[in-house]
Amino acid sequence: MSDSQLRTMGQQFGRRSWAEPWKIKMVEPLRMVDREHRERALDEAGFNTFLLKSEDVYIDLLTDSGTSAMSDRQWAGMLLGDEAYAGSRNFYSLEEAVQKYYGYKHIIPTHQGRGAEHLISRAAIKPGQYIAGNMYFTTTRLHQELAGGIFVDVIIDEAHDPQNTHPFKGNVDLEKVEALVRREGAAKIAYISLAGTVNMAGGQPVSMANAKALRAFADKHGIKVYLDATRMVENAFFIQEREEGYANRSVAQILKEFCAYTDGAWMSAKKDSLVNIGGWLAVNDWTLFEELRNMVVVYEGLHTYGGLAGRDMEALAIGIVESVQDDHVRSRIGQVRYLGELLAHWGIPMVLPIGGHAIFLDARAFYRHLRQDQFPAQTLAAELYLDSGIRSMERGIASAGRDPKTGDHYYPKLELTRLTIPRRVYTQAHMDVVAESVRAAYEQRDKTRGLKMVYEPKYLRFFQARFERL
Ligand code: P71
C-alpha cells in the first residue's frame, strides 16, 4: 500500500469500514438553490424552518418522522392493500407484527403517534392527576395536559446537561418518582410515561436495569407504566452496545424484553418502523382496551384501520420486521454517529453522547452573547439554512412553549438545534456537506444576531410562529 494521505473513514477510526445493508434502486433528485433564493425563502418563512417549502431545501434534516425510504418489500406490500372498511387483512398483519416484536396483547391502529397519545391520555388520566415522565415531548405533554393532567419531569439530572456522557441519559430518577408519590399519593399518579431514546434529551436511551427497577417500583405502588415506543428499537441497540449482559442478545430480543416491563405503549411508526405514516396503541389490560377501542371509532376510524389505509398497515407490518434487524439499526445509528464524530472532532458544541436519531447542536454554547429569549436555537437553524440549504429543527425555548398557569415562557435547560437523520435516505457524502456547513456557522457565531418572535399561535407554537432578526 502507498503511504497516501487519503484514508477511508474506517481507517481514520482504526477499524474496518462498514456500509449500509441495502442498495439504492430509485432516486429523488434534489433541487439546489443559491444563497439569494434562500434569503428570500427564509424571510417568507418568518425564520421558521417549519414554514419553508421542501422544494427550497437541499438536505432535509428537519425530522426523521415519516421521512424514511421504504424498501422494495414495503412498496410491494402497498399493492396488497385490502381497502375494506372493516376487518382488512392488513390490520391482522399489523396486529401480528406488533404482538410478535413488541409483545403487547391488544392493538389499535392510529393515524400517527399523537392520535394514540390522545386516546391513552383521555382514557388513563383523570383531571388533576400527575403524569411522571422521563422528559417531556411536545405532543405527548400537550395531550396529557388537554386531558387535565399535570406533567412532572422525572428524568435523571444528567439528561439536562449536554456535556454529561452518562451512557443512559434517558433513565428515570426513581427518587424523583418516589418523592412525587410521597407528596401526592399513588392514587394521584395517572401513570408513568416512559419514553425510549428520549427525543428532547438528544436521543438518549433508557437502560434495561432502569426499566426493570421502574417496574418493581410501579408494582409496589400499584401504578401503571406506559411506554412511548416511537424510537424503542434504537434504544434496544444502545442496550446491546452498552449494557452488561446484552452484547449477545439481538435487538429484537432486547426490544421485547424491555416492552415486557410496561403495561402498554403508544407508537409513532413514522420513525423506527420505516413508514411515511402510521401509529398504534397497544395495552395488555382488556378493560382499558375495550375503552380505547370504543374511543378510536370517535376520533380516528374503525378499530381495524384507525385512520390508516390498508396499504399503510401492510407497509408498516413489513417495516416493523425490517426495523429490528441488527444490521439495519447498526448502520442507521452508525450514520448519525459518523456525522456526530466529525463535529465533535472539530470542537462543535453538542449533546453527548451522540444519540440515536439526530445530532443536537448546543445553540447556547454557539451563541453565548444571545439571551435564551432571543431564540439561539431558532437562530442557528436559520443560519444553517442560509449557509447551505440544510433544514434543521429548533428544540429549545420556542418548542418548550409557555407555562399554562403563569403564561411565561418555559425556559428549558437545553437550547438545541436538531439535525435529524432520516432512515435509509442520505449518503455519507451528504453528511460531509452537513458537517462543513455546521462548521461554517460555528465560525460565524460571534457575528450572528438573534431573533424576536412576532407571531405566536396558541398550541405547539414552534410549528407556525414567525420571527424577525434583531
Ligand atoms: C419529531 C417528531 C415529529 C414532531 C412532532 C412535534 C413537533 C415536531 C416534530 C414525534 C413524536 C416523538 C415521540 C417521542 C410522539 C411523537 C408524536 N416526533 N413521541 O421528532 O418523537 O408522533 O408525530 O406521529 O404524531 O420530529 P407523531
Short mmCIF file of C-alpha atoms and ligand atoms in Angstrom, two decimals:
data_model
loop_
_atom_site.label_atom_id
_atom_site.label_comp_id
_atom_site.label_asym_id
_atom_site.label_seq_id
_atom_site.Cartn_x
_atom_site.Cartn_y
_atom_site.Cartn_z
CA MET A 1 0.00 0.00 0.00
CA SER A 2 1.28 3.51 -0.77
CA ASP A 3 1.55 6.00 2.09
CA SER A 4 -1.14 8.20 0.55
CA GLN A 5 -2.79 10.65 2.93
CA LEU A 6 -6.25 9.69 1.71
CA ARG A 7 -7.88 7.34 4.15
CA THR A 8 -11.32 5.76 4.38
CA MET A 9 -13.50 6.54 7.37
CA GLY A 10 -12.84 3.12 8.81
CA GLN A 11 -9.09 3.65 8.60
CA GLN A 12 -9.40 7.02 10.30
CA PHE A 13 -11.19 5.35 13.18
CA GLY A 14 -8.80 2.40 13.24
CA ARG A 15 -11.37 -0.19 12.22
CA ARG A 16 -12.73 -1.87 9.09
CA SER A 17 -15.33 0.27 7.29
CA TRP A 18 -18.95 -0.78 7.30
CA ALA A 19 -21.63 0.13 4.76
CA GLU A 20 -25.40 0.20 4.61
CA PRO A 21 -27.12 -3.20 4.27
CA TRP A 22 -29.07 -2.07 1.18
CA LYS A 23 -28.51 -0.62 -2.27
CA ILE A 24 -30.41 2.17 -3.98
CA LYS A 25 -32.91 1.34 -6.71
CA MET A 26 -34.84 4.58 -7.09
CA VAL A 27 -33.69 8.15 -6.53
CA GLU A 28 -35.38 11.50 -5.97
CA PRO A 29 -33.47 14.44 -7.47
CA LEU A 30 -32.68 17.31 -5.09
CA ARG A 31 -33.02 20.93 -6.04
CA MET A 32 -30.10 23.19 -5.23
CA VAL A 33 -30.89 26.86 -4.75
CA ASP A 34 -28.48 29.76 -4.37
CA ARG A 35 -27.95 31.97 -1.33
CA GLU A 36 -30.09 34.83 -2.63
CA HIS A 37 -33.01 32.45 -3.14
CA ARG A 38 -32.52 31.04 0.36
CA GLU A 39 -32.52 34.50 1.91
CA ARG A 40 -35.85 35.25 0.29
CA ALA A 41 -37.30 31.86 1.21
CA LEU A 42 -36.25 32.21 4.86
CA ASP A 43 -37.69 35.69 5.06
CA GLU A 44 -41.01 34.48 3.66
CA ALA A 45 -40.95 31.63 6.18
CA GLY A 46 -40.60 34.06 9.12
CA PHE A 47 -37.24 32.48 10.02
CA ASN A 48 -39.09 29.29 10.91
CA THR A 49 -37.80 26.14 9.19
CA PHE A 50 -41.26 24.53 9.59
CA LEU A 51 -42.60 27.17 7.21
CA LEU A 52 -40.07 26.59 4.41
CA LYS A 53 -41.21 24.82 1.27
CA SER A 54 -39.50 21.47 0.95
CA GLU A 55 -38.59 22.43 -2.63
CA ASP A 56 -36.39 25.20 -1.27
CA VAL A 57 -34.45 22.76 0.92
CA TYR A 58 -31.33 20.88 -0.18
CA ILE A 59 -30.69 18.38 2.63
CA ASP A 60 -33.74 17.98 4.81
CA LEU A 61 -32.85 17.16 8.41
CA LEU A 62 -35.99 18.67 9.91
CA THR A 63 -37.10 15.32 11.23
CA ASP A 64 -36.75 11.55 10.97
CA SER A 65 -40.53 11.34 11.20
CA GLY A 66 -42.26 9.94 8.13
CA THR A 67 -39.19 10.72 6.03
CA SER A 68 -37.67 7.25 5.72
CA ALA A 69 -37.20 5.43 2.43
CA MET A 70 -39.38 2.35 2.21
CA SER A 71 -37.91 -0.89 0.91
CA ASP A 72 -38.98 -2.74 -2.24
CA ARG A 73 -40.76 -5.21 0.07
CA GLN A 74 -42.73 -2.42 1.70
CA TRP A 75 -43.71 -0.96 -1.68
CA ALA A 76 -44.79 -4.43 -2.79
CA GLY A 77 -46.88 -4.59 0.40
CA MET A 78 -48.60 -1.34 -0.62
CA LEU A 79 -50.07 -3.20 -3.58
CA LEU A 80 -51.55 -5.78 -1.25
CA GLY A 81 -53.74 -3.18 0.45
CA ASP A 82 -57.12 -4.64 1.37
CA GLU A 83 -59.16 -1.45 1.43
CA ALA A 84 -62.16 -2.92 3.19
CA TYR A 85 -63.81 -0.64 5.74
CA ALA A 86 -63.80 -3.39 8.33
CA GLY A 87 -61.53 -6.34 9.07
CA SER A 88 -58.88 -5.59 6.42
CA ARG A 89 -56.36 -8.41 6.25
CA ASN A 90 -53.59 -5.80 6.56
CA PHE A 91 -54.83 -4.98 10.05
CA TYR A 92 -54.18 -8.59 11.02
CA SER A 93 -50.63 -8.40 9.58
CA LEU A 94 -50.02 -5.31 11.67
CA GLU A 95 -51.53 -6.82 14.80
CA GLU A 96 -49.38 -9.92 14.39
CA ALA A 97 -46.17 -7.88 13.88
CA VAL A 98 -46.79 -5.72 16.95
CA GLN A 99 -47.62 -8.75 19.08
CA LYS A 100 -44.58 -10.64 17.85
CA TYR A 101 -41.96 -7.88 18.15
CA TYR A 102 -43.33 -5.62 20.89
CA GLY A 103 -45.19 -8.32 22.79
CA TYR A 104 -48.40 -6.49 23.75
CA LYS A 105 -51.76 -8.26 23.63
CA HIS A 106 -54.29 -5.79 22.23
CA ILE A 107 -53.53 -3.42 19.36
CA ILE A 108 -55.33 -0.38 17.97
CA PRO A 109 -54.02 1.33 14.83
CA THR A 110 -53.95 5.15 14.76
CA HIS A 111 -53.10 7.60 12.02
CA GLN A 112 -49.83 8.55 13.79
CA GLY A 113 -48.32 8.91 17.25
CA ARG A 114 -50.35 11.83 18.51
CA GLY A 115 -53.60 10.02 17.63
CA ALA A 116 -52.52 7.29 20.04
CA GLU A 117 -51.36 9.85 22.63
CA HIS A 118 -54.76 11.49 22.50
CA LEU A 119 -56.57 8.23 23.22
CA ILE A 120 -54.33 6.96 26.03
CA SER A 121 -54.29 10.39 27.68
CA ARG A 122 -58.08 10.69 27.68
CA ALA A 123 -58.59 7.13 28.87
CA ALA A 124 -55.93 6.98 31.56
CA ILE A 125 -55.81 10.49 33.07
CA LYS A 126 -58.36 11.99 35.44
CA PRO A 127 -58.25 15.80 35.68
CA GLY A 128 -55.80 16.88 38.38
CA GLN A 129 -53.73 13.70 38.20
CA TYR A 130 -49.96 13.70 37.66
CA ILE A 131 -48.01 12.00 34.91
CA ALA A 132 -44.36 11.32 35.73
CA GLY A 133 -42.25 11.20 32.59
CA ASN A 134 -38.59 10.94 31.53
CA MET A 135 -38.58 14.42 30.00
CA TYR A 136 -41.47 15.98 28.14
CA PHE A 137 -42.19 15.59 24.46
CA THR A 138 -44.24 18.35 22.85
CA THR A 139 -47.28 16.42 21.59
CA THR A 140 -47.18 13.90 24.43
CA ARG A 141 -47.28 16.54 27.15
CA LEU A 142 -49.90 18.59 25.33
CA HIS A 143 -52.30 15.63 25.16
CA GLN A 144 -51.64 14.87 28.81
CA GLU A 145 -52.40 18.49 29.71
CA LEU A 146 -55.50 18.62 27.50
CA ALA A 147 -56.78 15.59 29.43
CA GLY A 148 -56.37 17.60 32.66
CA GLY A 149 -53.09 16.02 33.71
CA ILE A 150 -50.01 17.70 35.17
CA PHE A 151 -46.69 16.58 33.73
CA VAL A 152 -43.75 16.10 36.11
CA ASP A 153 -40.26 15.57 34.71
CA VAL A 154 -38.52 12.68 36.48
CA ILE A 155 -35.57 12.10 34.17
CA ILE A 156 -32.13 11.93 35.81
CA ASP A 157 -30.38 15.31 36.20
CA GLU A 158 -27.59 14.24 33.83
CA ALA A 159 -30.07 14.46 30.95
CA HIS A 160 -30.26 18.24 31.30
CA ASP A 161 -26.50 18.66 30.91
CA PRO A 162 -25.35 18.47 27.25
CA GLN A 163 -21.75 17.64 28.26
CA ASN A 164 -22.54 14.81 30.63
CA THR A 165 -21.67 11.48 28.98
CA HIS A 166 -23.76 9.15 31.12
CA PRO A 167 -24.46 6.10 28.87
CA PHE A 168 -28.19 6.02 29.73
CA LYS A 169 -29.16 9.65 30.00
CA GLY A 170 -32.80 8.74 29.35
CA ASN A 171 -33.12 6.94 32.69
CA VAL A 172 -35.86 7.73 35.16
CA ASP A 173 -34.68 9.04 38.53
CA LEU A 174 -36.64 6.75 40.84
CA GLU A 175 -36.11 9.10 43.76
CA LYS A 176 -37.95 11.83 41.88
CA VAL A 177 -40.89 9.50 41.26
CA GLU A 178 -40.80 8.36 44.86
CA ALA A 179 -40.87 11.98 46.05
CA LEU A 180 -43.91 12.65 43.86
CA VAL A 181 -45.71 9.58 45.22
CA ARG A 182 -44.89 10.60 48.78
CA ARG A 183 -46.13 14.15 48.21
CA GLU A 184 -49.30 13.39 46.26
CA GLY A 185 -50.10 9.73 46.97
CA ALA A 186 -50.09 6.92 44.40
CA ALA A 187 -53.77 7.46 43.54
CA LYS A 188 -52.92 10.90 42.14
CA ILE A 189 -50.44 9.43 39.64
CA ALA A 190 -52.23 8.58 36.40
CA TYR A 191 -49.26 6.60 35.09
CA ILE A 192 -45.54 6.74 34.46
CA SER A 193 -44.85 7.91 30.91
CA LEU A 194 -41.63 6.22 29.87
CA ALA A 195 -40.02 7.03 26.52
CA GLY A 196 -37.30 5.08 24.71
CA THR A 197 -34.32 7.09 23.37
CA VAL A 198 -35.58 10.33 24.81
CA ASN A 199 -36.06 12.76 21.95
CA MET A 200 -35.72 16.10 23.74
CA ALA A 201 -32.71 14.89 25.73
CA GLY A 202 -30.84 14.23 22.49
CA GLY A 203 -31.96 10.72 21.58
CA GLN A 204 -30.64 9.26 24.84
CA PRO A 205 -31.50 5.70 25.88
CA VAL A 206 -33.01 4.11 28.97
CA SER A 207 -31.23 1.07 30.40
CA MET A 208 -32.90 -2.29 30.89
CA ALA A 209 -31.95 -2.13 34.57
CA ASN A 210 -33.82 1.16 34.89
CA ALA A 211 -36.93 -0.26 33.19
CA LYS A 212 -36.80 -3.28 35.50
CA ALA A 213 -36.42 -1.14 38.61
CA LEU A 214 -39.24 1.12 37.46
CA ARG A 215 -41.50 -1.90 37.03
CA ALA A 216 -40.77 -3.07 40.56
CA PHE A 217 -41.43 0.43 41.91
CA ALA A 218 -44.68 0.74 39.96
CA ASP A 219 -45.90 -2.67 41.17
CA LYS A 220 -45.18 -1.74 44.76
CA HIS A 221 -47.39 1.34 44.44
CA GLY A 222 -49.98 -0.02 42.02
CA ILE A 223 -49.05 2.47 39.28
CA LYS A 224 -49.15 1.72 35.54
CA VAL A 225 -46.21 2.26 33.18
CA TYR A 226 -46.93 3.18 29.57
CA LEU A 227 -44.16 3.37 27.02
CA ASP A 228 -43.61 5.80 24.20
CA ALA A 229 -42.18 3.15 21.84
CA THR A 230 -41.52 5.60 19.00
CA ARG A 231 -37.74 5.01 18.96
CA MET A 232 -37.59 1.95 21.19
CA VAL A 233 -35.76 -0.14 18.55
CA GLU A 234 -32.92 2.38 18.63
CA ASN A 235 -32.98 2.22 22.43
CA ALA A 236 -32.60 -1.56 22.21
CA PHE A 237 -29.47 -1.11 20.09
CA PHE A 238 -27.88 1.08 22.79
CA ILE A 239 -28.67 -1.57 25.43
CA GLN A 240 -26.99 -4.17 23.23
CA GLU A 241 -23.98 -1.91 22.84
CA ARG A 242 -23.64 -0.57 26.38
CA GLU A 243 -25.37 -2.68 29.00
CA GLU A 244 -23.73 -5.64 30.62
CA GLY A 245 -25.25 -8.95 29.65
CA TYR A 246 -26.86 -7.81 26.39
CA ALA A 247 -23.97 -7.89 23.89
CA ASN A 248 -25.07 -11.27 22.55
CA ARG A 249 -28.81 -10.62 22.51
CA SER A 250 -30.45 -9.43 19.30
CA VAL A 251 -32.12 -6.02 19.05
CA ALA A 252 -35.42 -7.87 18.61
CA GLN A 253 -34.94 -9.86 21.83
CA ILE A 254 -33.97 -6.76 23.78
CA LEU A 255 -36.94 -4.80 22.44
CA LYS A 256 -39.36 -7.48 23.56
CA GLU A 257 -37.85 -7.81 27.00
CA PHE A 258 -37.99 -4.06 27.56
CA CYS A 259 -41.62 -3.79 26.50
CA ALA A 260 -42.50 -6.60 28.89
CA TYR A 261 -41.73 -4.26 31.81
CA THR A 262 -44.52 -1.91 30.70
CA ASP A 263 -48.31 -2.15 30.67
CA GLY A 264 -48.80 -0.79 27.19
CA ALA A 265 -47.33 1.54 24.59
CA TRP A 266 -48.11 4.18 22.04
CA MET A 267 -46.16 4.44 18.84
CA SER A 268 -45.38 6.91 16.12
CA ALA A 269 -44.48 4.34 13.48
CA LYS A 270 -43.17 7.16 11.28
CA LYS A 271 -39.80 6.79 13.00
CA ASP A 272 -38.40 3.33 13.83
CA SER A 273 -40.86 1.45 11.66
CA LEU A 274 -39.76 2.96 8.34
CA VAL A 275 -43.12 4.18 7.07
CA ASN A 276 -44.32 7.59 5.95
CA ILE A 277 -47.49 7.49 8.05
CA GLY A 278 -48.92 5.34 10.82
CA GLY A 279 -49.07 4.62 14.52
CA TRP A 280 -50.62 2.35 17.09
CA LEU A 281 -51.62 1.96 20.68
CA ALA A 282 -51.28 -1.34 22.50
CA VAL A 283 -52.22 -2.46 26.01
CA ASN A 284 -52.39 -5.72 27.89
CA ASP A 285 -55.43 -4.91 30.01
CA TRP A 286 -58.70 -5.95 28.38
CA THR A 287 -60.93 -3.39 30.12
CA LEU A 288 -58.72 -0.49 29.10
CA PHE A 289 -58.51 -1.93 25.60
CA GLU A 290 -62.30 -2.01 25.33
CA GLU A 291 -62.47 1.65 26.27
CA LEU A 292 -59.73 2.62 23.81
CA ARG A 293 -61.28 0.54 21.06
CA ASN A 294 -64.50 2.38 21.64
CA MET A 295 -62.81 5.81 21.62
CA VAL A 296 -60.83 5.14 18.43
CA VAL A 297 -64.03 4.99 16.38
CA VAL A 298 -64.87 8.53 17.52
CA TYR A 299 -61.50 10.15 16.80
CA GLU A 300 -59.54 8.07 14.28
CA GLY A 301 -61.67 5.47 12.48
CA LEU A 302 -62.85 1.91 12.96
CA HIS A 303 -60.64 -0.17 15.26
CA THR A 304 -59.30 -2.22 12.34
CA TYR A 305 -57.90 0.79 10.49
CA GLY A 306 -57.68 3.75 12.91
CA GLY A 307 -57.18 6.37 10.20
CA LEU A 308 -54.84 4.29 8.02
CA ALA A 309 -55.39 2.79 4.57
CA GLY A 310 -54.99 -0.98 4.33
CA ARG A 311 -51.82 -0.47 2.29
CA ASP A 312 -50.32 1.73 5.01
CA MET A 313 -50.88 -1.02 7.58
CA GLU A 314 -49.18 -3.58 5.32
CA ALA A 315 -46.15 -1.36 4.73
CA LEU A 316 -45.97 -0.82 8.49
CA ALA A 317 -46.16 -4.53 9.31
CA ILE A 318 -43.24 -5.17 6.93
CA GLY A 319 -41.39 -2.09 8.24
CA ILE A 320 -41.54 -3.44 11.80
CA VAL A 321 -39.80 -6.64 10.73
CA GLU A 322 -37.10 -4.72 8.83
CA SER A 323 -36.60 -2.23 11.64
CA VAL A 324 -35.46 -4.76 14.22
CA GLN A 325 -32.71 -6.31 12.08
CA ASP A 326 -29.37 -5.76 13.81
CA ASP A 327 -27.57 -4.76 10.59
CA HIS A 328 -30.16 -2.13 9.85
CA VAL A 329 -30.05 -0.49 13.27
CA ARG A 330 -26.27 -0.58 13.42
CA SER A 331 -25.91 1.25 10.12
CA ARG A 332 -28.70 3.71 10.94
CA ILE A 333 -27.16 4.75 14.24
CA GLY A 334 -23.70 4.46 12.66
CA GLN A 335 -24.57 7.17 10.16
CA VAL A 336 -25.76 9.53 12.88
CA ARG A 337 -22.57 8.77 14.80
CA TYR A 338 -20.41 9.43 11.72
CA LEU A 339 -21.77 12.97 11.46
CA GLY A 340 -21.50 13.47 15.21
CA GLU A 341 -17.92 12.26 15.42
CA LEU A 342 -16.82 14.66 12.69
CA LEU A 343 -18.43 17.58 14.51
CA ALA A 344 -17.13 16.53 17.91
CA HIS A 345 -13.65 16.24 16.45
CA TRP A 346 -13.89 19.84 15.24
CA GLY A 347 -14.93 21.06 18.67
CA ILE A 348 -18.52 21.90 17.77
CA PRO A 349 -20.65 22.04 20.95
CA MET A 350 -23.35 19.42 21.00
CA VAL A 351 -25.19 16.95 23.20
CA LEU A 352 -23.09 13.98 24.20
CA PRO A 353 -23.12 11.05 23.93
CA ILE A 354 -24.23 11.12 20.29
CA GLY A 355 -27.85 9.98 20.27
CA GLY A 356 -29.86 7.61 18.14
CA HIS A 357 -31.69 9.69 15.58
CA ALA A 358 -30.05 13.09 15.47
CA ILE A 359 -27.21 15.40 16.36
CA PHE A 360 -28.34 18.08 18.78
CA LEU A 361 -26.20 21.19 18.49
CA ASP A 362 -25.86 23.19 21.69
CA ALA A 363 -27.07 26.58 20.46
CA ARG A 364 -26.49 28.22 23.84
CA ALA A 365 -22.79 27.38 23.51
CA PHE A 366 -22.74 28.62 19.88
CA TYR A 367 -24.22 31.99 20.74
CA ARG A 368 -23.05 32.89 24.22
CA HIS A 369 -23.93 36.53 23.51
CA LEU A 370 -27.64 35.76 23.00
CA ARG A 371 -30.20 35.54 25.81
CA GLN A 372 -32.48 32.50 25.66
CA ASP A 373 -35.46 34.69 24.76
CA GLN A 374 -33.51 35.79 21.69
CA PHE A 375 -34.02 32.24 20.40
CA PRO A 376 -30.46 30.92 19.92
CA ALA A 377 -31.55 27.52 18.57
CA GLN A 378 -34.03 29.07 16.14
CA THR A 379 -31.23 31.42 15.05
CA LEU A 380 -28.85 28.53 14.41
CA ALA A 381 -31.47 26.69 12.34
CA ALA A 382 -31.87 29.85 10.24
CA GLU A 383 -28.10 30.26 9.81
CA LEU A 384 -27.62 26.67 8.66
CA TYR A 385 -30.32 27.07 6.07
CA LEU A 386 -28.79 30.31 4.79
CA ASP A 387 -25.35 28.76 4.57
CA SER A 388 -26.18 25.63 2.62
CA GLY A 389 -29.91 24.92 2.34
CA ILE A 390 -29.87 22.40 5.17
CA ARG A 391 -33.06 22.27 7.17
CA SER A 392 -32.85 21.56 10.91
CA MET A 393 -35.31 22.00 13.80
CA GLU A 394 -35.37 24.22 16.85
CA ARG A 395 -35.64 22.27 20.12
CA GLY A 396 -35.31 24.98 22.71
CA ILE A 397 -37.37 27.81 24.11
CA ALA A 398 -39.73 28.09 21.13
CA SER A 399 -40.54 24.36 21.31
CA ALA A 400 -40.96 24.43 25.08
CA GLY A 401 -43.91 26.89 24.88
CA ARG A 402 -45.45 28.63 27.85
CA ASP A 403 -46.46 27.56 31.33
CA PRO A 404 -50.28 27.27 31.17
CA LYS A 405 -50.53 28.68 34.71
CA THR A 406 -48.28 31.75 34.57
CA GLY A 407 -48.22 32.42 30.83
CA ASP A 408 -44.41 32.86 30.90
CA HIS A 409 -42.07 31.10 28.51
CA TYR A 410 -40.80 27.80 29.82
CA TYR A 411 -37.01 28.24 29.92
CA PRO A 412 -35.70 24.73 29.18
CA LYS A 413 -32.14 23.97 30.22
CA LEU A 414 -31.45 22.57 26.78
CA GLU A 415 -31.43 25.04 23.89
CA LEU A 416 -30.76 22.79 20.93
CA THR A 417 -30.84 22.71 17.15
CA ARG A 418 -31.55 19.23 15.88
CA LEU A 419 -30.02 17.72 12.76
CA THR A 420 -32.29 14.72 12.38
CA ILE A 421 -31.25 11.95 10.05
CA PRO A 422 -34.00 10.22 8.04
CA ARG A 423 -33.54 6.45 7.76
CA ARG A 424 -32.08 5.00 4.54
CA VAL A 425 -32.26 8.35 2.70
CA TYR A 426 -28.95 10.24 2.65
CA THR A 427 -25.38 9.12 2.00
CA GLN A 428 -22.10 9.71 3.78
CA ALA A 429 -21.33 12.47 1.25
CA HIS A 430 -24.48 14.31 2.39
CA MET A 431 -23.24 14.02 5.96
CA ASP A 432 -19.92 15.61 4.92
CA VAL A 433 -21.75 18.59 3.38
CA VAL A 434 -23.80 18.99 6.55
CA ALA A 435 -20.73 18.83 8.79
CA GLU A 436 -18.93 21.52 6.79
CA SER A 437 -21.97 23.78 6.93
CA VAL A 438 -22.21 23.46 10.71
CA ARG A 439 -18.55 24.35 10.94
CA ALA A 440 -19.11 27.43 8.76
CA ALA A 441 -21.97 28.59 11.03
CA TYR A 442 -19.78 27.99 14.08
CA GLU A 443 -17.01 30.13 12.62
CA GLN A 444 -19.53 32.97 12.09
CA ARG A 445 -21.00 32.63 15.57
CA ASP A 446 -19.78 35.90 17.07
CA LYS A 447 -21.28 37.94 14.24
CA THR A 448 -24.69 36.29 14.40
CA ARG A 449 -27.70 38.26 15.64
CA GLY A 450 -30.66 36.69 17.43
CA LEU A 451 -34.40 36.72 16.69
CA LYS A 452 -37.61 38.05 18.16
CA MET A 453 -40.97 36.32 17.90
CA VAL A 454 -43.52 38.41 16.03
CA TYR A 455 -46.36 35.89 15.72
CA GLU A 456 -47.23 33.21 18.26
CA PRO A 457 -50.01 30.62 17.85
CA LYS A 458 -51.68 29.18 20.93
CA TYR A 459 -50.84 25.47 20.57
CA LEU A 460 -47.44 23.98 19.71
CA ARG A 461 -46.31 27.44 18.74
CA PHE A 462 -42.99 26.37 17.19
CA PHE A 463 -44.78 24.92 14.14
CA GLN A 464 -46.22 28.22 12.96
CA ALA A 465 -44.50 31.01 14.91
CA ARG A 466 -42.82 33.80 12.92
CA PHE A 467 -39.62 35.64 13.79
CA GLU A 468 -37.65 38.67 12.73
CA ARG A 469 -33.96 39.44 13.06
CA LEU A 470 -33.00 41.61 15.98
C1 P71 B 1 -40.05 14.51 15.61
C2 P71 B 1 -41.48 14.18 15.79
C3 P71 B 1 -42.48 14.85 14.93
C4 P71 B 1 -42.74 16.17 15.53
C5 P71 B 1 -43.72 16.30 16.50
C6 P71 B 1 -43.89 17.52 17.12
C7 P71 B 1 -43.08 18.58 16.79
C8 P71 B 1 -42.14 18.45 15.81
C9 P71 B 1 -41.97 17.24 15.18
C10 P71 B 1 -42.95 12.88 17.14
C11 P71 B 1 -43.11 12.10 18.32
C12 P71 B 1 -41.98 11.70 19.10
C13 P71 B 1 -42.17 10.99 20.26
C14 P71 B 1 -41.02 10.58 21.11
C15 P71 B 1 -44.52 11.05 19.94
C16 P71 B 1 -44.39 11.75 18.77
C17 P71 B 1 -45.63 12.15 18.03
N1 P71 B 1 -41.76 13.35 16.79
N2 P71 B 1 -43.43 10.69 20.67
O1 P71 B 1 -39.25 14.12 16.48
O2 P71 B 1 -40.72 11.98 18.72
O3 P71 B 1 -45.78 11.34 16.93
O4 P71 B 1 -45.57 12.90 15.01
O5 P71 B 1 -46.50 10.60 14.72
O6 P71 B 1 -47.83 12.33 15.88
O7 P71 B 1 -39.72 15.17 14.62
P1 P71 B 1 -46.46 11.84 15.55
#
